Tab-separated table of C-alpha atoms (C1' of nucleotides) in Angstrom:
chain	number	residue	atom	x	y	z
A	25	MET	CA	-23.892	4.354	17.580
A	26	ALA	CA	-26.128	5.287	14.669
A	27	ASP	CA	-28.685	2.958	13.147
A	28	SER	CA	-26.917	0.883	10.529
A	29	GLY	CA	-30.240	0.166	8.854
A	30	GLU	CA	-30.463	3.835	8.093
A	31	ARG	CA	-27.009	3.785	6.579
A	32	LEU	CA	-28.031	0.778	4.490
A	33	GLN	CA	-31.030	2.633	3.109
A	34	GLN	CA	-28.797	5.538	2.258
A	35	LEU	CA	-26.331	3.294	0.439
A	36	ILE	CA	-29.126	1.655	-1.528
A	37	LYS	CA	-30.492	5.021	-2.495
A	38	VAL	CA	-27.118	6.282	-3.669
A	39	VAL	CA	-26.385	3.164	-5.728
A	40	ARG	CA	-29.771	3.267	-7.392
A	41	GLY	CA	-29.746	7.027	-7.703
A	42	LYS	CA	-26.629	6.956	-9.835
A	43	GLY	CA	-28.248	4.488	-12.194
A	44	HIS	CA	-26.496	1.387	-10.902
A	45	ARG	CA	-28.235	-1.920	-10.466
A	46	LEU	CA	-28.937	-3.372	-7.088
A	47	THR	CA	-28.097	-7.034	-7.482
A	48	PRO	CA	-28.546	-9.493	-4.624
A	49	GLN	CA	-24.762	-9.700	-4.300
A	50	ARG	CA	-24.483	-5.950	-4.024
A	51	LEU	CA	-27.259	-5.791	-1.494
A	52	ALA	CA	-25.443	-8.343	0.614
A	53	MET	CA	-22.272	-6.302	0.339
A	54	LEU	CA	-24.032	-3.094	1.277
A	55	LYS	CA	-25.413	-4.783	4.363
A	56	VAL	CA	-21.944	-5.830	5.450
A	57	ILE	CA	-20.468	-2.454	4.673
A	58	ALA	CA	-23.229	-0.426	6.269
A	59	LYS	CA	-22.546	-1.793	9.672
A	60	SER	CA	-18.839	-2.475	9.443
A	61	GLU	CA	-17.160	-1.131	12.523
A	62	GLU	CA	-14.070	-3.248	12.121
A	63	HIS	CA	-12.681	-1.915	8.848
A	64	PRO	CA	-12.774	-5.228	6.990
A	65	SER	CA	-10.509	-6.121	4.091
A	66	ALA	CA	-11.935	-7.061	0.705
A	67	GLU	CA	-11.336	-10.686	1.565
A	68	GLU	CA	-13.173	-10.402	4.876
A	69	ILE	CA	-16.161	-8.858	3.141
A	70	TYR	CA	-15.940	-11.648	0.589
A	71	ASP	CA	-15.987	-14.299	3.291
A	72	ARG	CA	-19.136	-12.877	4.824
A	73	ILE	CA	-20.896	-12.616	1.485
A	74	LYS	CA	-19.994	-16.179	0.598
A	75	ALA	CA	-22.280	-17.474	3.314
A	76	ASP	CA	-25.258	-16.198	1.314
A	77	PHE	CA	-23.744	-16.339	-2.170
A	78	PRO	CA	-21.322	-19.219	-2.398
A	79	THR	CA	-20.482	-18.420	-6.006
A	80	THR	CA	-19.592	-14.785	-5.437
A	81	SER	CA	-16.115	-13.877	-6.600
A	82	LEU	CA	-13.538	-11.599	-5.081
A	83	ALA	CA	-13.419	-9.710	-8.359
A	84	THR	CA	-17.006	-8.639	-7.874
A	85	ILE	CA	-16.236	-7.471	-4.366
A	86	TYR	CA	-13.408	-5.348	-5.675
A	87	LYS	CA	-15.536	-3.978	-8.491
A	88	THR	CA	-18.336	-2.901	-6.175
A	89	LEU	CA	-15.850	-1.558	-3.663
A	90	SER	CA	-14.352	0.523	-6.418
A	91	LEU	CA	-17.780	1.764	-7.399
A	92	LEU	CA	-18.564	2.787	-3.846
A	93	LYS	CA	-15.184	4.450	-3.513
A	94	ASP	CA	-15.834	6.522	-6.624
A	95	MET	CA	-19.175	7.574	-5.213
A	96	GLY	CA	-17.518	8.543	-1.941
A	97	GLU	CA	-19.494	5.982	0.045
A	98	VAL	CA	-16.604	3.973	1.392
A	99	LEU	CA	-13.272	5.084	2.760
A	100	GLU	CA	-10.268	3.032	1.750
A	101	LEU	CA	-7.493	2.791	4.315
A	102	SER	CA	-4.358	1.556	2.693
A	103	LEU	CA	-2.096	0.177	5.346
A	104	ALA	CA	1.386	-0.871	4.354
A	105	HIS	CA	1.895	-4.617	4.095
A	106	VAL	CA	-1.575	-5.223	5.466
A	107	GLY	CA	-3.469	-4.436	2.292
A	108	CYS	CA	-6.520	-2.195	2.109
A	109	ARG	CA	-9.268	-1.939	4.658
A	110	TYR	CA	-12.680	-0.452	4.017
A	111	ASP	CA	-15.001	1.693	6.077
A	112	GLY	CA	-18.488	2.183	4.703
A	113	ASN	CA	-19.798	3.390	7.983
A	114	LYS	CA	-17.801	6.608	8.166
A	115	PRO	CA	-16.778	7.175	4.557
A	116	TYR	CA	-14.945	10.449	5.203
A	117	PRO	CA	-11.296	10.781	6.277
A	118	HIS	CA	-10.809	10.289	9.984
A	119	PRO	CA	-7.974	9.160	12.230
A	120	HIS	CA	-7.287	5.523	13.030
A	121	VAL	CA	-5.415	3.877	15.841
A	122	ILE	CA	-4.068	0.533	14.720
A	123	CYS	CA	-2.693	-2.228	16.923
A	124	THR	CA	0.483	-3.674	15.433
A	125	GLY	CA	-0.053	-6.747	17.577
A	126	CYS	CA	-3.556	-7.960	16.811
A	127	GLY	CA	-4.614	-5.669	13.981
A	128	GLN	CA	-7.504	-4.052	15.802
A	129	ILE	CA	-8.446	-0.630	14.456
A	130	LEU	CA	-10.117	2.101	16.499
A	131	ASP	CA	-11.684	5.386	15.434
A	132	PRO	CA	-10.639	7.872	18.092
A	133	GLU	CA	-12.271	11.238	18.587
A	134	PHE	CA	-10.257	14.048	17.127
A	135	GLY	CA	-11.702	17.435	16.394
A	136	ALA	CA	-8.731	19.525	15.338
A	137	MET	CA	-8.294	18.167	11.827
A	138	ALA	CA	-10.094	20.948	9.973
A	139	GLU	CA	-7.857	23.530	11.520
A	140	ILE	CA	-4.708	21.540	10.794
A	141	ILE	CA	-5.700	21.168	7.165
A	142	ARG	CA	-6.237	24.900	6.913
A	143	GLU	CA	-2.780	25.449	8.365
A	144	MET	CA	-1.133	22.987	5.947
A	145	ALA	CA	-2.922	24.485	2.958
A	146	GLN	CA	-1.786	27.951	3.941
A	147	GLN	CA	1.784	26.831	4.499
A	148	THR	CA	2.148	24.920	1.229
A	149	GLY	CA	-0.320	26.508	-1.170
A	150	TYR	CA	-1.821	23.095	-1.867
A	151	GLN	CA	-5.537	22.611	-2.346
A	152	ILE	CA	-5.991	19.764	0.084
A	153	THR	CA	-8.760	17.325	-0.761
A	154	HIS	CA	-8.235	14.487	1.659
A	155	HIS	CA	-5.830	13.132	4.211
A	156	GLN	CA	-4.880	10.175	6.329
A	157	LEU	CA	-3.892	10.161	9.964
A	158	ASN	CA	-2.926	6.811	11.428
A	159	PHE	CA	-1.385	5.931	14.745
A	160	PHE	CA	0.328	2.589	15.251
A	161	GLY	CA	1.093	0.871	18.511
A	162	LEU	CA	0.012	-1.800	20.926
A	163	CYS	CA	-3.511	-1.956	22.270
A	164	PRO	CA	-3.910	-2.401	26.030
A	165	ARG	CA	-4.464	-6.136	25.716
A	166	CYS	CA	-1.408	-6.706	23.536
A	167	GLN	CA	0.676	-4.640	25.950
A	168	GLN	CA	-0.296	-7.022	28.743
A	169	GLU	CA	0.424	-10.108	26.748
A	170	GLY	CA	3.826	-8.710	25.909
A	171	GLN	CA	4.671	-8.252	29.573
A	172	ALA	CA	3.166	-11.390	31.007
A	173	PRO	CA	3.475	-14.099	28.387
A	174	ASP	CA	1.273	-17.121	28.892
B	20	MET	CA	19.145	22.293	4.915
B	21	ALA	CA	21.644	20.152	6.761
B	22	ASP	CA	24.878	18.871	5.237
B	23	SER	CA	24.037	15.661	3.422
B	24	GLY	CA	27.683	14.613	3.596
B	25	GLU	CA	27.288	14.469	7.332
B	26	ARG	CA	24.222	12.300	6.994
B	27	LEU	CA	26.144	10.028	4.644
B	28	GLN	CA	28.915	9.575	7.191
B	29	GLN	CA	26.318	8.752	9.794
B	30	LEU	CA	24.684	6.148	7.567
B	31	ILE	CA	28.053	4.558	6.801
B	32	LYS	CA	28.859	4.415	10.479
B	33	VAL	CA	25.546	2.794	11.356
B	34	VAL	CA	25.810	0.180	8.610
B	35	ARG	CA	29.358	-0.732	9.581
B	36	GLY	CA	28.646	-0.454	13.277
B	37	LYS	CA	26.001	-3.154	13.083
B	38	GLY	CA	28.438	-5.482	11.398
B	39	HIS	CA	27.115	-5.089	7.877
B	40	ARG	CA	29.371	-4.857	4.871
B	41	LEU	CA	29.776	-1.674	2.950
B	42	THR	CA	29.761	-2.781	-0.664
B	43	PRO	CA	30.216	-0.289	-3.490
B	44	GLN	CA	26.554	-0.749	-4.393
B	45	ARG	CA	25.502	0.033	-0.861
B	46	LEU	CA	27.730	3.052	-0.720
B	47	ALA	CA	26.141	4.348	-3.896
B	48	MET	CA	22.704	3.764	-2.389
B	49	LEU	CA	23.606	5.510	0.827
B	50	LYS	CA	24.764	8.510	-1.159
B	51	VAL	CA	21.448	8.709	-2.954
B	52	ILE	CA	19.481	8.180	0.215
B	53	ALA	CA	21.454	10.588	2.357
B	54	LYS	CA	20.491	13.540	0.261
B	55	SER	CA	17.078	12.446	-0.985
B	56	GLU	CA	14.681	15.316	-0.551
B	57	GLU	CA	12.186	13.976	-3.041
B	58	HIS	CA	11.127	10.739	-1.363
B	59	PRO	CA	12.219	8.460	-4.201
B	60	SER	CA	10.704	5.071	-4.914
B	61	ALA	CA	12.839	1.944	-4.942
B	62	GLU	CA	12.842	2.103	-8.706
B	63	GLU	CA	14.010	5.719	-8.739
B	64	ILE	CA	16.874	4.867	-6.418
B	65	TYR	CA	17.639	1.932	-8.684
B	66	ASP	CA	17.757	4.156	-11.748
B	67	ARG	CA	20.254	6.474	-10.130
B	68	ILE	CA	22.461	3.628	-8.972
B	69	LYS	CA	22.456	2.069	-12.397
B	70	ALA	CA	24.482	4.966	-13.762
B	71	ASP	CA	27.430	3.803	-11.650
B	72	PHE	CA	26.553	0.112	-11.418
B	73	PRO	CA	24.823	-1.016	-14.585
B	74	THR	CA	24.440	-4.559	-13.301
B	75	THR	CA	22.781	-3.630	-10.018
B	76	SER	CA	19.440	-5.312	-9.478
B	77	LEU	CA	16.250	-4.011	-7.960
B	78	ALA	CA	16.323	-6.921	-5.549
B	79	THR	CA	19.491	-5.581	-4.007
B	80	ILE	CA	17.923	-2.163	-3.660
B	81	TYR	CA	14.987	-3.672	-1.817
B	82	LYS	CA	17.239	-5.758	0.381
B	83	THR	CA	19.316	-2.799	1.459
B	84	LEU	CA	16.232	-0.659	1.879
B	85	SER	CA	14.827	-3.315	4.157
B	86	LEU	CA	18.058	-3.375	6.127
B	87	LEU	CA	18.016	0.386	6.576
B	88	LYS	CA	14.347	0.278	7.560
B	89	ASP	CA	15.086	-2.274	10.253
B	90	MET	CA	17.858	-0.076	11.568
B	91	GLY	CA	15.514	2.910	11.614
B	92	GLU	CA	17.602	4.829	9.104
B	93	VAL	CA	14.994	5.233	6.406
B	94	LEU	CA	11.325	6.047	6.663
B	95	GLU	CA	9.013	4.152	4.364
B	96	LEU	CA	5.939	5.990	3.160
B	97	SER	CA	3.472	3.570	1.754
B	98	LEU	CA	1.107	5.444	-0.462
B	99	ALA	CA	-1.856	3.588	-1.874
B	100	HIS	CA	-1.614	2.749	-5.546
B	101	VAL	CA	1.657	4.649	-5.801
B	102	GLY	CA	3.858	2.109	-4.095
B	103	CYS	CA	6.396	2.924	-1.404
B	104	ARG	CA	8.565	5.995	-1.173
B	105	TYR	CA	11.656	6.286	0.962
B	106	ASP	CA	13.109	9.077	3.034
B	107	GLY	CA	16.620	8.529	4.358
B	108	ASN	CA	17.063	12.144	5.127
B	109	LYS	CA	14.462	12.436	7.862
B	110	PRO	CA	13.965	8.821	8.948
B	111	TYR	CA	11.426	9.616	11.664
B	112	PRO	CA	7.660	9.992	11.171
B	113	HIS	CA	6.658	13.388	9.873
B	114	PRO	CA	3.773	14.784	7.857
B	115	HIS	CA	3.712	14.816	4.069
B	116	VAL	CA	1.766	16.866	1.589
B	117	ILE	CA	1.334	14.959	-1.634
B	118	CYS	CA	0.204	16.330	-4.989
B	119	THR	CA	-2.310	14.021	-6.603
B	120	GLY	CA	-1.539	15.646	-9.931
B	121	CYS	CA	2.230	15.428	-10.350
B	122	GLY	CA	3.250	13.305	-7.380
B	123	GLN	CA	5.401	15.925	-5.705
B	124	ILE	CA	5.836	15.415	-1.965
B	125	LEU	CA	6.543	18.177	0.529
B	126	ASP	CA	7.567	18.036	4.182
B	127	PRO	CA	5.586	20.792	5.871
B	128	GLU	CA	6.392	22.168	9.293
B	129	PHE	CA	4.142	20.813	11.972
B	130	GLY	CA	4.982	20.965	15.631
B	131	ALA	CA	1.861	19.699	17.352
B	132	MET	CA	2.315	15.989	16.681
B	133	ALA	CA	3.780	15.033	20.055
B	134	GLU	CA	0.828	16.529	21.847
B	135	ILE	CA	-1.674	14.850	19.552
B	136	ILE	CA	-0.030	11.477	20.105
B	137	ARG	CA	-0.236	11.987	23.836
B	138	GLU	CA	-3.916	12.773	23.505
B	139	MET	CA	-4.614	9.700	21.345
B	140	ALA	CA	-2.683	7.436	23.705
B	141	GLN	CA	-4.642	8.741	26.646
B	142	GLN	CA	-7.948	8.363	24.861
B	143	THR	CA	-7.367	4.824	23.616
B	144	GLY	CA	-4.893	3.292	26.051
B	145	TYR	CA	-2.646	2.344	23.146
B	146	GLN	CA	1.113	2.544	23.418
B	147	ILE	CA	1.739	4.497	20.240
B	148	THR	CA	5.035	3.830	18.517
B	149	HIS	CA	4.689	5.564	15.198
B	150	HIS	CA	2.229	7.308	12.959
B	151	GLN	CA	1.564	8.640	9.519
B	152	LEU	CA	0.011	11.943	8.591
B	153	ASN	CA	-0.493	12.600	4.904
B	154	PHE	CA	-2.352	15.342	3.121
B	155	PHE	CA	-3.407	14.930	-0.499
B	156	GLY	CA	-4.346	17.615	-2.949
B	157	LEU	CA	-3.164	19.707	-5.858
B	158	CYS	CA	0.051	21.685	-5.689
B	159	PRO	CA	-0.103	25.324	-6.821
B	160	ARG	CA	1.241	24.491	-10.272
B	161	CYS	CA	-1.228	21.666	-10.890
B	162	GLN	CA	-4.060	23.927	-9.739
B	163	GLN	CA	-3.105	26.407	-12.448
B	164	GLU	CA	-2.800	23.820	-15.136
B	165	GLY	CA	-6.215	22.516	-14.210
B	166	GLN	CA	-7.760	25.948	-14.695
B	167	ALA	CA	-5.890	27.046	-17.788
B	168	PRO	CA	-5.146	23.949	-19.845
B	169	ASP	CA	-2.429	24.358	-22.438
C	9	DA	C1'	-34.900	-6.041	-24.633
C	10	DT	C1'	-30.466	-4.470	-23.386
C	11	DA	C1'	-26.668	-2.939	-21.315
C	12	DT	C1'	-24.905	-3.558	-16.641
C	13	DG	C1'	-23.188	-6.834	-13.402
C	14	DT	C1'	-21.203	-11.442	-12.432
C	15	DG	C1'	-17.729	-14.965	-12.128
C	16	DC	C1'	-14.077	-17.274	-13.853
C	17	DA	C1'	-9.365	-17.220	-15.176
C	18	DA	C1'	-5.552	-14.872	-16.681
C	19	DA	C1'	-2.779	-10.608	-16.297
C	20	DT	C1'	-0.527	-7.050	-13.564
C	21	DG	C1'	2.997	-4.915	-10.847
C	22	DG	C1'	5.401	-3.881	-6.858
C	23	DT	C1'	7.911	-6.522	-3.650
C	24	DT	C1'	10.176	-10.812	-1.930
C	25	DT	C1'	12.723	-15.032	-2.141
C	26	DG	C1'	16.079	-18.869	-3.527
C	27	DC	C1'	20.263	-19.848	-4.875
C	28	DA	C1'	24.838	-20.006	-7.085
C	29	DG	C1'	28.518	-17.056	-7.619
C	30	DT	C1'	31.221	-12.847	-5.842
C	31	DG	C1'	33.899	-10.019	-2.974
C	32	DA	C1'	34.369	-7.246	1.677
C	33	DG	C1'	36.345	-8.034	5.990
D	4	DC	C1'	39.429	-17.651	3.926
D	5	DT	C1'	34.461	-16.978	5.035
D	6	DC	C1'	30.271	-15.511	5.235
D	7	DA	C1'	27.418	-11.737	3.962
D	8	DC	C1'	26.048	-9.585	-0.371
D	9	DT	C1'	24.802	-9.538	-5.215
D	10	DG	C1'	22.130	-10.463	-9.277
D	11	DC	C1'	19.289	-13.197	-11.790
D	12	DA	C1'	14.972	-15.441	-12.274
D	13	DA	C1'	11.136	-17.280	-10.292
D	14	DA	C1'	7.614	-16.797	-6.700
D	15	DC	C1'	4.181	-13.927	-4.253
D	16	DC	C1'	-0.072	-11.841	-3.494
D	17	DA	C1'	-3.343	-8.297	-3.443
D	18	DT	C1'	-5.716	-6.131	-6.956
D	19	DT	C1'	-7.307	-5.559	-11.807
D	20	DT	C1'	-8.849	-6.917	-16.292
D	21	DG	C1'	-11.115	-9.510	-20.298
D	22	DC	C1'	-14.692	-11.837	-21.725
D	23	DA	C1'	-18.867	-14.822	-22.187
D	24	DC	C1'	-22.947	-15.474	-19.647
D	25	DA	C1'	-26.681	-13.976	-16.537
D	26	DT	C1'	-30.067	-10.700	-14.965
D	27	DA	C1'	-32.038	-6.142	-12.932
D	28	DT	C1'	-34.525	-2.681	-14.819
DNA sequence: ATATGTGCAAATGGTTTGCAGTGAG
DNA sequence: CTCACTGCAAACCATTTGCACATAT
C-alpha cells in the first residue's frame, strides 16, 4: 500500500492551504486518518486521540471530520444502524464489502464504476456527483463460525 | 407498472400468514406501502395514515415497518442525514438515483448486479446477502433551476 | 493581537421502548 | 376471552450546536 506519511503530508498541506489552523489535536487526528485502513467511526478515532490528548472531546472530532469532509479529504460511509465510518485514506467513492457478523470492511477492486455512472446518467438525465456501492454478507471467518460453533 | 392492488393482497396474505393481526391501522399502512413509488419516509407514511386515523402514532408506523422489514416485504434505504426511506413496492435491493436538490428518488434499470455480486464474492470470499447501490446528483429540473435562478 | 479552534454541556431529531389500555382473532 | 397491537410519553444515541476560554498564526 501507499506511504501513509505521504498522505499525512498531503492532509497537512490541504488543511493549512485553506487557511485552517493545525492544532496538536488536529495533527493527531490527521495521523490517525491518514493511515486508517479500517474505516473507523468518530468514536474510534476519538479513542485513539485520547491516548495523546486526554481532554479531547468528541465534538472536536466531529467538527474536524466535517471540515475534512467539506474539503473532500475524507469519505463518509453512512451505514444504517451502525453510524458513520470514515475513510481518509481513499477519500473518493469506492465500493465496500461489509461483514454483518464482525463489522469488518474491505475495499474490493472494482473498475467498472465510471462506465456504470455514465449509463445511469444517460438513462435518468441526472448529473451524478457521487455514489455508494456497498455489499453486505459474512466474511469467510464468520461463515466458518456459523457452521462450526465453538 | 404492476397492479398495486395485487401487491396489497400479497402483503395482507403475508401479514396474516405469519400469524400477525390485520388492524385497520395496518391495513391503511399496507395500502400506502403497496403503491409507494416515491420511497416515503416513516413520517410521510404517518402523514398519509393520519387522514384516516387521526390518533395513529409514529411509533406504530415504525413498529409495523420493522415487522415488514423482518418479513422481507419492505426495503429500507438508509440515506445519510436524510433518514430512512421505505419501498414496499420493490422490497428487494435495487439501485437508486437520488436528487440532492429536491430529494426525488428514481429506480433506474440496471441488469448487471447479479454478475457484479458474483465477482465481489469471488474476490473477497464473502457470502454476500444484500447490497446497496445509490447514485447522487441533480435531477434535470434542479440542474435547470441552478443555472437559471428565478 | 485576533479570530479560529477547543471542550464542555445542552440541544437535536430520527428511531425505539415501556406500559396501560384496546380490539382482532 | 386473550394476547398481540396501539398510542402516548419517555428513553436512546449518534451527531450538532452554543458559548466562554485557549491558542496557532
